[in-house]
């Protein structure tokens, strides 16, 4: 890994005071030799591909060459040095300024510390020395400013007055050290933390062999540290010996001359990711404070390695689990073959996708798009064109009946008929041509139908509204009404479809077949956005070349992933599993009614749980649930939506519901 180092040329180097046992003002030192040796060190770093920045040396500060003492830089944050001896005091502000001028967040230390001389950053912790220079209070101060755990180690031998004279990191998780420099307790800490450390002998320590710099592969080290070099080679490191004998007369070696600049891009903690995300992205979401790094099946892992059960599943996009092996394999293979052609040409994944999805829906034709909202837009356009061309509606008069509390997407046309003020307000002027009626009432639809009505657009279960299941028989009656009135029934099954409710489509629960299915989310297997509408030729046939399209719609990668999803659904396995686990889930949730839960709705592995609003808000419960290792999201104030990947085990499912019960109980 290429590193970034800060160095200071020893143009004003001398040994004229003694603040450590190596320094002898009588003997002095040769500045020209020091500069030549220092140039050799800098060249060695550059030959390894590292970047070296320089800070101007200041006359009268002979030890300023020892850049390591100037600060500690981690995650782009700079903890400044405050020197123990007045001879070096002015170096602290000089280094801190260098960083401040370059836009680094800096902290002027209250407590005495000598930067990287006594602070060595590892992957998970910072090792910190005390005993001669850096105060123990500074360890706490650094931890507070950098937000990383600091492990205090006590130095006992005055020749090894800085931690970096007796210990160096081989990489982020292991070290080399000289035991003679540490107190008994600190030694026990080191043995416990680094059972596999390289142990150096007195001979190597006495030539400052432990004042070395490793990039994880190469180790730049004083040339006289012979045994240590052999040990390191045996461990597989490439050893780069450097001659720094002149600087050793001041008690310094390669590491003392080198301050590592660990950049802002190395965002290892959730807090840092969240901080940058909040500052650099629009605030159109209000995420829970977790930063996910990887996921398999129903489990996700955050950047700190903590695991959580995913009870949101990308709003049903991850029905088949994170990293579903069948879907991933299809995607990987297709990535290597062909990813995009545009629809100007045919490609060899398209026919299978359209025929397969057509068979799954029982429809003649497919029109593929990318996102769910695009598919809804497509359905609206098709319905309108069908209205004018087939039904004979007067030009510009077509009207579509939609439902209160609907959620179909975020485009300007779709939000025009949203009844949610957040989704709707201040985005006008709005697209006309929609009539909103009460969800769950066939009468309301009947009353709204007139000669210009071309379609009824609804979600068979309203997801965003809080997993609202309409009254029994509603879908069937809507179907009959649409048929008798000669208007299209359009089912938005983006969230409810493809296995979630225990059937392929939520409409299946009432044996209803709409004129148009709108599909998305799980159709892309959690890998790529894939959406589509499915309808028979008498409807979808109204679209002619050039009248609708999408560059990425139906692309080879999307189709290959979609084909894997269709194959999975054709086995019926997931539908059955969702039905079975759904019963377990709902039985358990029903027991919670009266214990902080007001109502439970849903079907299959999908539930809306209304929390007693006098106890806590949905967000508070979501957070308490997250603290217990389960990720779910609230909607509309006091509802928690539960939708785990269908691959979840029954054991994990029940465990998660226990966590929900416990989270709710914590507010009582
Ligand atoms: N003469 C300097 C001092 O005693 C040497 C500093 C060496 N730096 C180090 N990182 N160990 O302060």
XYZ file of C-alpha atoms and ligand atoms in Angstrom:
680
model
C 0.000 0.000 0.000
C 1.502 3.358 -1.012
C 1.908 5.650 1.963
C 2.123 9.393 2.394
C 4.907 10.646 4.647
C 5.890 14.064 5.934
C 9.641 14.691 6.390
C 11.888 17.623 7.348
C 15.373 18.041 5.857
C 18.015 18.323 8.640
C 19.361 21.636 7.288
C 19.726 22.989 10.822
C 20.604 19.722 12.535
C 23.053 19.820 15.470
C 23.483 18.116 18.794
C 23.878 21.033 21.182
C 21.624 20.073 24.060
C 20.978 16.697 25.710
C 17.412 15.617 26.369
C 18.002 11.887 26.008
C 20.982 9.587 26.817
C 22.042 9.319 23.165
C 22.826 13.015 22.897
C 26.319 14.318 23.706
C 26.760 18.068 22.979
C 30.542 17.691 23.446
C 30.739 15.194 20.596
C 28.261 17.075 18.388
C 27.282 15.767 14.937
C 28.143 16.317 11.264
C 25.257 18.106 9.532
C 26.388 17.303 5.973
C 26.580 13.603 6.746
C 23.166 13.828 8.396
C 21.653 15.482 5.304
C 23.218 12.888 2.986
C 21.903 9.984 5.092
C 18.496 11.603 5.373
C 18.363 12.004 1.554
C 19.032 8.261 1.336
C 16.014 7.555 3.548
C 13.757 9.815 1.492
C 14.946 8.165 -1.731
C 14.220 4.731 -0.261
C 10.590 5.708 0.409
C 10.184 7.131 -3.063
C 11.663 4.011 -4.632
C 8.937 2.031 -2.836
C 6.283 4.206 -4.441
C 5.462 6.246 -1.338
C 4.811 9.974 -1.455
C 7.027 12.245 0.623
C 5.898 15.776 1.470
C 8.319 18.218 3.056
C 7.941 20.781 5.804
C 10.410 23.666 5.868
C 13.063 23.278 8.574
C 13.396 26.150 11.051
C 16.710 27.497 12.210
C 17.271 26.966 15.917
C 15.162 23.801 15.983
C 17.863 21.133 15.425
C 15.511 18.226 16.258
C 12.811 19.298 13.807
C 14.152 16.630 11.442
C 12.327 14.152 13.691
C 9.000 14.717 11.983
C 7.358 11.775 13.737
C 7.209 13.868 16.897
C 5.292 16.677 15.191
C 1.785 15.190 15.318
C -0.369 12.090 15.081
C -2.537 11.882 11.965
C -5.333 9.325 11.726
C -8.405 9.356 9.514
C -7.322 12.766 8.229
C -7.531 14.272 11.725
C -4.418 15.809 13.220
C -3.673 15.573 16.913
C -0.911 18.124 17.556
C 2.218 17.596 19.624
C 3.040 19.449 22.841
C 6.689 18.841 23.608
C 8.068 17.883 27.001
C 11.229 20.005 26.700
C 11.286 23.753 25.970
C 14.102 23.212 23.422
C 11.596 21.589 21.058
C 8.409 23.451 22.053
C 8.208 25.552 18.866
C 8.052 22.447 16.663
C 4.492 21.634 17.774
C 2.812 24.730 16.298
C 5.019 24.542 13.187
C 3.751 21.058 12.340
C 0.161 21.844 13.312
C 0.204 24.881 10.996
C 1.454 22.803 8.117
C -1.627 20.612 8.410
C -4.079 23.424 9.144
C -2.948 25.278 6.005
C -3.759 22.175 3.998
C -7.288 21.935 5.331
C -6.861 19.121 7.852
C -8.997 19.268 10.979
C -6.467 19.830 13.784
C -6.445 19.682 17.543
C -3.992 21.666 19.650
C -3.154 19.303 22.502
C -3.675 20.356 26.107
C -1.512 17.524 27.410
C 2.162 16.824 26.801
C 2.711 14.401 23.939
C 5.287 13.900 21.214
C 3.107 12.746 18.337
C 3.987 9.553 16.533
C 7.087 9.229 18.686
C 4.713 7.851 21.313
C 1.575 7.020 19.297
C 1.608 4.135 16.832
C -1.622 3.619 14.889
C -2.746 0.054 14.230
C -5.920 -1.070 12.409
C -8.117 -1.224 15.490
C -6.197 0.576 18.195
C -3.487 3.147 18.769
C -0.560 2.007 20.895
C 0.712 4.811 23.094
C 3.860 5.147 25.193
C 4.306 7.034 28.430
C 7.019 7.261 31.061
C 9.499 9.775 29.623
C 7.790 12.178 27.245
C 4.102 11.724 26.506
C 1.775 12.063 29.487
C -0.888 9.505 30.210
C -3.529 12.262 30.040
C -2.566 12.812 26.403
C -3.500 9.210 25.649
C -7.049 9.957 26.745
C -7.080 13.258 24.896
C -5.982 11.595 21.645
C -8.603 8.894 22.039
C -11.314 11.505 22.504
C -10.235 13.557 19.481
C -9.559 10.663 17.111
C -12.353 8.386 18.278
C -10.098 5.369 18.354
C -9.154 3.222 21.327
C -5.734 4.061 22.761
C -3.748 1.412 24.624
C -1.296 2.858 27.165
C 2.141 1.242 27.521
C 4.726 2.225 30.112
C 8.358 2.691 29.093
C 11.007 2.048 31.745
C 14.440 2.332 30.070
C 15.619 5.944 29.491
C 17.420 4.915 26.290
C 14.012 4.030 24.878
C 12.311 7.269 25.789
C 9.774 7.170 22.938
C 7.558 4.188 22.119
C 8.877 4.231 18.551
C 12.403 3.473 19.770
C 11.257 0.110 21.137
C 8.318 -1.001 18.999
C 7.054 -0.740 15.432
C 3.950 -2.055 13.618
C 4.742 -4.729 11.006
C 1.286 -4.060 9.585
C -2.051 -3.005 11.052
C -2.357 -6.079 13.266
C 1.104 -7.147 14.403
C 4.256 -5.591 15.781
C 7.969 -6.062 16.534
C 9.270 -4.890 19.918
C 12.069 -5.000 22.451
C 10.715 -6.370 25.758
C 13.450 -4.706 27.872
C 11.915 -1.273 27.259
C 8.531 -2.010 28.855
C 7.096 -2.328 32.344
C 5.977 -5.775 33.493
C 2.266 -4.971 33.080
C 2.744 -3.454 29.645
C 4.683 -6.520 28.556
C 1.744 -8.672 29.558
C -0.541 -6.452 27.498
C 1.743 -6.775 24.482
C 1.979 -10.540 24.805
C -1.776 -10.793 25.076
C -2.471 -8.503 22.120
C 0.327 -9.728 19.861
C 1.147 -13.361 20.611
C 2.783 -13.609 17.194
C 4.991 -10.495 17.499
C 8.626 -10.340 16.390
C 10.756 -10.084 19.537
C 13.972 -8.094 19.176
C 17.123 -8.552 21.278
C 19.167 -5.925 23.112
C 21.796 -5.676 20.327
C 19.234 -4.668 17.759
C 17.446 -2.311 20.157
C 20.731 -0.572 21.002
C 21.248 0.461 17.367
C 17.631 1.747 17.288
C 16.649 -1.193 15.076
C 13.086 -0.902 16.326
C 12.811 2.627 15.017
C 11.721 1.151 11.687
C 8.987 1.929 9.144
C 6.868 -0.795 7.578
C 4.328 -0.449 4.779
C 3.125 -3.982 5.408
C 5.466 -5.490 2.816
C 8.735 -3.562 3.005
C 10.523 -2.576 6.177
C 12.911 0.360 6.177
C 15.289 -0.228 9.061
C 18.683 0.832 10.461
C 21.353 -1.177 8.622
C 23.112 -2.260 11.846
C 20.118 -4.214 13.203
C 21.357 -7.529 11.787
C 19.441 -10.200 13.728
C 16.184 -8.315 13.515
C 16.598 -7.986 9.750
C 17.066 -11.760 9.447
C 13.954 -12.397 11.536
C 11.898 -10.047 9.405
C 13.122 -11.672 6.185
C 12.168 -15.056 7.550
C 8.681 -13.681 8.110
C 8.507 -12.773 4.433
C 9.188 -9.032 4.624
C 11.444 -7.258 2.196
C 14.037 -5.460 4.307
C 15.450 -2.122 3.169
C 18.486 -1.203 5.300
C 19.319 2.489 5.620
C 22.287 4.219 7.195
C 21.277 6.933 9.665
C 24.184 6.808 12.142
C 24.577 10.584 12.256
C 20.999 11.187 13.309
C 21.322 8.454 15.911
C 23.663 10.840 17.723
C 20.469 12.759 18.594
C 18.675 9.564 19.507
C 16.748 9.191 16.238
C 16.336 6.658 13.424
C 14.245 6.183 10.255
C 10.872 6.252 12.012
C 11.745 9.432 13.941
C 12.242 11.171 10.588
C 8.887 10.027 9.245
C 5.375 11.230 10.061
C 2.696 9.190 8.353
C -0.213 11.159 6.903
C -3.207 8.873 7.106
C -5.775 10.398 4.813
C -9.406 11.307 5.073
C -10.317 8.641 2.520
C -9.513 5.927 4.988
C -12.992 5.951 6.534
C -12.950 3.017 8.837
C -15.569 3.860 11.392
C -19.309 4.229 10.926
C -19.182 7.687 12.463
C -16.789 8.928 9.787
C -18.851 7.465 6.945
C -22.029 8.938 8.368
C -20.394 12.310 8.892
C -19.236 12.574 5.261
C -22.473 11.084 3.897
C -24.542 13.650 5.770
C -22.382 16.525 4.624
C -21.945 15.461 1.016
C -25.307 13.948 0.038
C -28.824 15.338 -0.217
C -30.910 14.583 2.841
C -33.734 12.813 1.006
C -33.383 9.841 3.369
C -33.025 9.640 7.130
C -31.077 6.359 7.486
C -30.534 4.473 10.698
C -26.954 5.034 11.919
C -25.441 1.849 10.478
C -22.873 1.588 7.673
C -23.158 -1.773 5.940
C -20.096 -3.346 4.396
C -21.198 -6.810 3.342
C -24.132 -9.197 3.493
C -25.057 -12.819 2.921
C -28.507 -14.341 3.056
C -30.507 -12.549 5.736
C -27.495 -11.119 7.583
C -25.567 -7.908 7.003
C -22.252 -6.820 8.556
C -21.303 -3.206 9.217
C -17.886 -1.597 8.763
C -17.027 -2.359 12.373
C -17.822 -6.040 11.909
C -21.114 -6.033 13.819
C -23.816 -8.329 12.380
C -27.511 -7.575 11.961
C -30.542 -9.406 10.621
C -31.989 -7.511 7.678
C -35.730 -7.064 8.184
C -36.191 -4.553 5.392
C -34.709 -6.447 2.428
C -34.354 -3.347 0.283
C -38.143 -2.879 0.447
C -38.600 -6.421 -0.912
C -35.789 -6.202 -3.483
C -33.858 -8.847 -1.562
C -36.593 -11.479 -1.324
C -34.120 -14.186 -2.355
C -31.465 -13.054 0.094
C -28.279 -11.030 -0.097
C -25.806 -12.569 -2.506
C -28.157 -15.313 -3.665
C -25.703 -17.742 -5.302
C -27.882 -18.509 -8.353
C -28.494 -14.853 -9.063
C -24.871 -13.866 -8.483
C -23.642 -16.601 -10.767
C -25.930 -15.452 -13.554
C -24.783 -11.862 -13.042
C -21.084 -12.754 -12.981
C -21.347 -14.807 -16.143
C -23.267 -12.115 -17.948
C -20.849 -9.378 -16.831
C -18.072 -11.200 -18.619
C -20.100 -11.666 -21.808
C -22.260 -8.685 -22.599
C -23.833 -5.952 -20.484
C -25.492 -3.475 -22.831
C -26.614 -3.255 -26.419
C -29.513 -0.766 -26.240
C -32.744 -1.947 -27.768
C -31.552 -0.899 -31.234
C -30.370 -4.512 -31.518
C -31.575 -7.842 -30.177
C -29.445 -9.742 -27.681
C -29.471 -13.338 -26.521
C -30.929 -12.821 -23.018
C -33.979 -10.852 -24.083
C -36.246 -13.489 -25.607
C -35.924 -15.823 -22.624
C -36.644 -12.973 -20.216
C -39.810 -11.808 -21.958
C -41.111 -15.311 -22.585
C -40.246 -16.422 -19.039
C -41.826 -13.431 -17.340
C -44.795 -13.677 -19.693
C -45.329 -17.273 -18.629
C -44.909 -16.445 -14.935
C -47.549 -13.699 -15.159
C -49.697 -15.541 -17.681
C -49.453 -12.594 -20.049
C -48.643 -12.360 -23.764
C -46.139 -9.534 -23.595
C -43.539 -7.768 -21.481
C -42.277 -4.205 -21.632
C -39.033 -4.044 -19.616
C -37.835 -0.877 -17.890
C -35.361 -0.277 -15.052
C -36.879 1.218 -11.928
C -40.302 0.654 -10.453
C -41.370 4.253 -11.011
C -40.513 3.934 -14.709
C -42.661 0.831 -14.952
C -45.565 2.699 -13.296
C -45.091 5.550 -15.769
C -45.119 2.978 -18.543
C -48.365 1.477 -17.270
C -49.968 4.944 -17.151
C -48.878 5.706 -20.724
C -50.065 2.342 -22.003
C -53.424 2.701 -20.221
C -53.949 6.172 -21.685
C -53.033 5.117 -25.210
C -55.275 2.065 -24.851
C -58.066 4.391 -23.684
C -57.820 6.578 -26.775
C -57.141 3.886 -29.351
C -59.175 0.936 -28.118
C -61.796 2.317 -25.774
C -62.369 5.510 -27.778
C -61.942 8.117 -25.025
C -61.971 11.723 -26.280
C -58.466 13.197 -26.804
C -56.703 14.408 -23.632
C -59.563 13.235 -21.430
C -58.305 9.859 -20.170
C -58.564 9.415 -16.412
C -57.100 6.841 -14.051
C -58.573 5.996 -10.658
C -55.946 5.702 -7.927
C -56.011 5.053 -4.185
C -55.568 7.164 -1.091
C -52.234 6.539 0.650
C -50.822 5.017 -2.522
C -47.132 4.721 -3.123
C -46.053 4.120 -6.712
C -42.779 6.055 -6.979
C -41.202 9.481 -7.118
C -41.563 10.906 -10.624
C -43.449 14.154 -11.081
C -46.468 12.432 -12.649
C -46.659 9.765 -9.948
C -46.327 12.148 -7.020
C -49.026 14.291 -8.635
C -51.571 11.795 -7.301
C -49.840 11.027 -4.007
C -51.795 11.879 -0.864
C -48.649 11.960 1.272
C -47.700 15.640 1.751
C -43.983 14.778 1.993
C -44.040 13.032 -1.363
C -46.381 15.550 -3.005
C -46.061 19.113 -1.726
C -44.082 21.837 -3.504
C -43.345 19.711 -6.547
C -46.153 21.120 -8.721
C -47.456 21.972 -11.236
C -48.977 18.520 -11.131
C -49.962 16.111 -13.878
C -53.752 15.949 -14.270
C -55.771 12.873 -15.190
C -56.087 11.038 -11.869
C -58.939 10.593 -9.422
C -58.078 9.558 -5.889
C -60.527 7.294 -4.025
C -60.551 5.526 -0.689
C -58.529 2.300 -0.629
C -60.526 -0.832 0.132
C -63.891 0.479 -1.067
C -65.327 -0.891 -4.331
C -68.187 1.605 -4.070
C -65.735 4.475 -4.122
C -64.311 3.190 -7.396
C -67.750 2.594 -8.861
C -68.786 6.171 -8.012
C -65.655 7.584 -9.598
C -65.924 5.780 -12.915
C -67.130 7.817 -15.879
C -66.825 7.694 -19.673
C -63.216 8.886 -19.495
C -62.004 6.319 -16.989
C -59.387 4.073 -18.579
C -57.965 2.223 -15.594
C -57.880 1.526 -11.876
C -54.322 1.546 -10.507
C -53.761 0.008 -7.082
C -51.383 -1.887 -4.847
C -52.956 -5.229 -3.837
C -51.363 -4.574 -0.436
C -50.283 -1.009 0.338
C -46.667 -1.311 1.476
C -45.472 2.199 2.191
C -48.806 3.028 3.840
C -47.931 0.448 6.503
C -48.643 -2.928 4.884
C -52.373 -2.315 4.560
C -54.272 -5.407 3.456
C -57.629 -4.547 1.827
C -60.836 -6.253 3.001
C -61.439 -9.802 1.793
C -63.033 -9.923 -1.626
C -61.971 -6.363 -2.507
C -59.578 -7.329 -5.274
C -62.078 -9.756 -6.767
C -64.800 -7.114 -6.783
C -62.477 -4.554 -8.343
C -61.641 -7.117 -11.011
C -65.320 -7.739 -11.751
C -66.091 -4.030 -11.803
C -63.251 -3.275 -14.215
C -64.310 -6.091 -16.512
C -67.954 -5.032 -16.550
C -67.089 -1.348 -17.115
C -64.484 -2.058 -19.803
C -61.575 -0.467 -17.960
C -58.134 -1.819 -17.134
C -57.203 -3.181 -13.719
C -53.536 -2.375 -13.079
C -51.824 -4.053 -10.110
C -48.632 -2.487 -8.814
C -46.962 -5.652 -7.462
C -43.523 -4.056 -7.179
C -43.309 -4.657 -3.428
C -46.041 -7.255 -2.922
C -45.126 -9.526 -5.821
C -42.555 -12.230 -6.492
C -42.946 -14.377 -3.394
C -43.172 -11.883 -0.548
C -46.763 -12.680 0.488
C -46.534 -16.444 0.128
C -47.756 -16.466 -3.474
C -46.160 -15.305 -6.706
C -48.449 -12.256 -6.711
C -50.537 -10.742 -3.920
C -53.482 -10.793 -6.370
C -53.240 -14.610 -6.331
C -54.657 -14.656 -2.802
C -58.037 -13.778 -4.329
C -57.483 -15.633 -7.575
C -57.452 -12.310 -9.397
C -55.582 -11.620 -12.633
C -55.197 -7.919 -13.407
C -54.938 -6.593 -16.958
C -51.491 -5.260 -16.215
C -48.886 -6.281 -13.660
C -46.266 -3.731 -12.669
C -43.133 -5.465 -11.400
C -39.782 -4.297 -10.055
C -37.614 -4.633 -6.942
C -37.115 -8.411 -6.476
C -37.145 -8.839 -10.259
C -33.582 -7.476 -10.150
C -32.563 -9.984 -7.479
C -31.067 -7.221 -5.349
C -28.324 -6.875 -7.953
C -29.522 -4.427 -10.599
C -32.701 -2.418 -11.045
C -35.059 -4.385 -13.281
C -38.710 -3.502 -13.798
C -41.375 -4.411 -16.296
C -45.028 -4.365 -17.077
C -46.799 -7.503 -18.248
C -50.049 -7.457 -20.234
C -51.839 -9.164 -23.089
C -51.410 -8.126 -26.670
C -54.776 -6.333 -26.866
C -53.411 -3.878 -24.310
C -49.635 -3.736 -24.743
C -49.974 -4.004 -28.518
C -50.943 -0.309 -28.623
C -47.290 0.699 -28.206
C -45.531 1.015 -31.566
C -41.834 1.605 -32.385
C -40.527 4.920 -31.138
C -43.460 5.584 -28.798
C -41.757 4.453 -25.580
C -38.324 3.238 -24.575
C -35.326 3.193 -22.296
C -31.618 2.843 -23.112
C -31.061 0.405 -20.266
C -34.513 -1.214 -20.236
C -34.186 -4.909 -20.981
C -30.397 -4.816 -21.117
C -28.471 -8.119 -21.176
C -27.292 -7.954 -17.561
C -30.789 -7.081 -16.316
C -32.320 -9.881 -18.378
C -29.761 -12.450 -17.208
C -30.472 -11.533 -13.585
C -34.203 -11.485 -14.282
C -33.966 -14.931 -15.868
C -32.319 -16.300 -12.725
C -35.101 -14.743 -10.626
C -37.804 -16.224 -12.851
C -36.143 -19.635 -12.625
C -36.141 -19.396 -8.820
C -39.811 -18.393 -8.777
C -40.791 -21.196 -11.145
C -39.809 -23.759 -8.500
C -42.412 -22.308 -6.117
C -39.973 -22.881 -3.251
C -39.814 -19.291 -2.103
C -43.563 -18.727 -2.325
C -44.098 -21.751 -0.102
C -41.386 -20.738 2.329
C -42.807 -17.225 2.667
C -46.251 -18.698 3.333
C -44.937 -21.091 6.002
C -42.625 -18.652 7.759
C -45.316 -16.010 7.400
C -47.648 -18.043 9.581
C -44.950 -18.384 12.203
C -44.232 -14.659 12.057
C -47.845 -13.542 12.290
C -48.727 -16.008 15.046
C -45.873 -14.647 17.137
C -46.687 -11.020 16.326
C -50.347 -11.495 17.269
C -49.223 -12.545 20.742
C -47.666 -9.107 21.137
C -50.977 -7.277 20.692
C -51.750 -5.593 23.979
C -48.078 -5.673 24.953
C -47.060 -2.399 23.380
C -48.443 -3.448 19.988
C -51.800 -2.098 18.847
C -52.343 -3.939 15.553
C -50.547 -6.275 13.196
C -51.285 -6.538 9.488
C -49.772 -8.318 6.546
C -49.474 -11.455 4.567
C -46.668 -14.003 4.244
C -43.275 -12.665 5.311
C -44.561 -9.140 5.371
C -45.976 -7.340 8.369
C -46.901 -3.864 9.510
C -46.783 -3.580 13.276
C -48.426 -0.552 14.891
C -46.657 0.408 18.093
C -48.655 1.987 20.891
C -47.865 5.658 20.167
C -47.913 6.508 23.871
C -44.867 4.245 24.309
C -42.505 5.303 21.544
C -42.279 6.433 17.932
C -41.542 3.976 15.159
C -38.097 5.429 14.758
C -37.313 5.010 18.440
C -38.362 1.380 18.241
C -36.320 0.902 15.032
C -33.265 2.247 16.826
C -33.831 0.063 19.876
C -34.257 -2.873 17.515
C -31.034 -2.002 15.735
C -29.203 -1.946 19.052
C -30.443 -5.523 19.460
C -29.131 -6.590 16.056
C -32.204 -6.298 13.827
C -32.665 -3.775 11.022
C -36.198 -2.606 10.293
C -37.641 0.700 9.277
C -40.537 2.720 10.566
C -43.221 4.307 8.416
C -45.929 6.845 9.196
C -44.910 7.610 12.744
C -45.665 4.518 14.715
C -45.608 1.604 12.263
C -42.690 -0.813 11.925
C -42.460 -2.695 8.672
C -41.067 -6.214 8.799
C -39.949 -7.902 5.590
C -36.966 -10.226 6.045
C -35.378 -11.972 3.076
C -37.356 -15.153 2.432
C -34.160 -17.202 2.890
C -34.225 -16.387 6.605
C -34.200 -19.402 8.945
C -37.129 -19.930 11.299
C -34.736 -19.669 14.225
C -33.438 -16.263 13.116
C -36.975 -15.121 12.412
C -38.156 -15.955 15.911
C -35.037 -14.486 17.456
C -35.682 -11.216 15.638
C -39.298 -11.058 16.812
C -38.055 -11.637 20.370
C -35.755 -8.673 19.872
C -38.746 -6.615 18.738
C -40.692 -7.624 21.852
C -37.688 -6.739 23.978
C -37.168 -3.415 22.203
C -40.810 -2.461 22.758
C -40.642 -3.619 26.382
C -37.674 -1.328 26.952
C -40.016 1.667 26.552
C -42.623 0.471 29.057
N 16.621 14.467 20.012
C 15.246 14.101 19.845
C 14.571 14.048 21.214
O 15.150 13.585 22.156
C 15.110 12.807 19.156
C 13.721 12.485 18.805
C 13.566 11.159 18.188
N 12.307 10.963 17.691
C 11.597 9.850 17.869
N 10.486 9.739 17.215
N 11.988 8.913 18.698
O 13.433 14.509 21.354
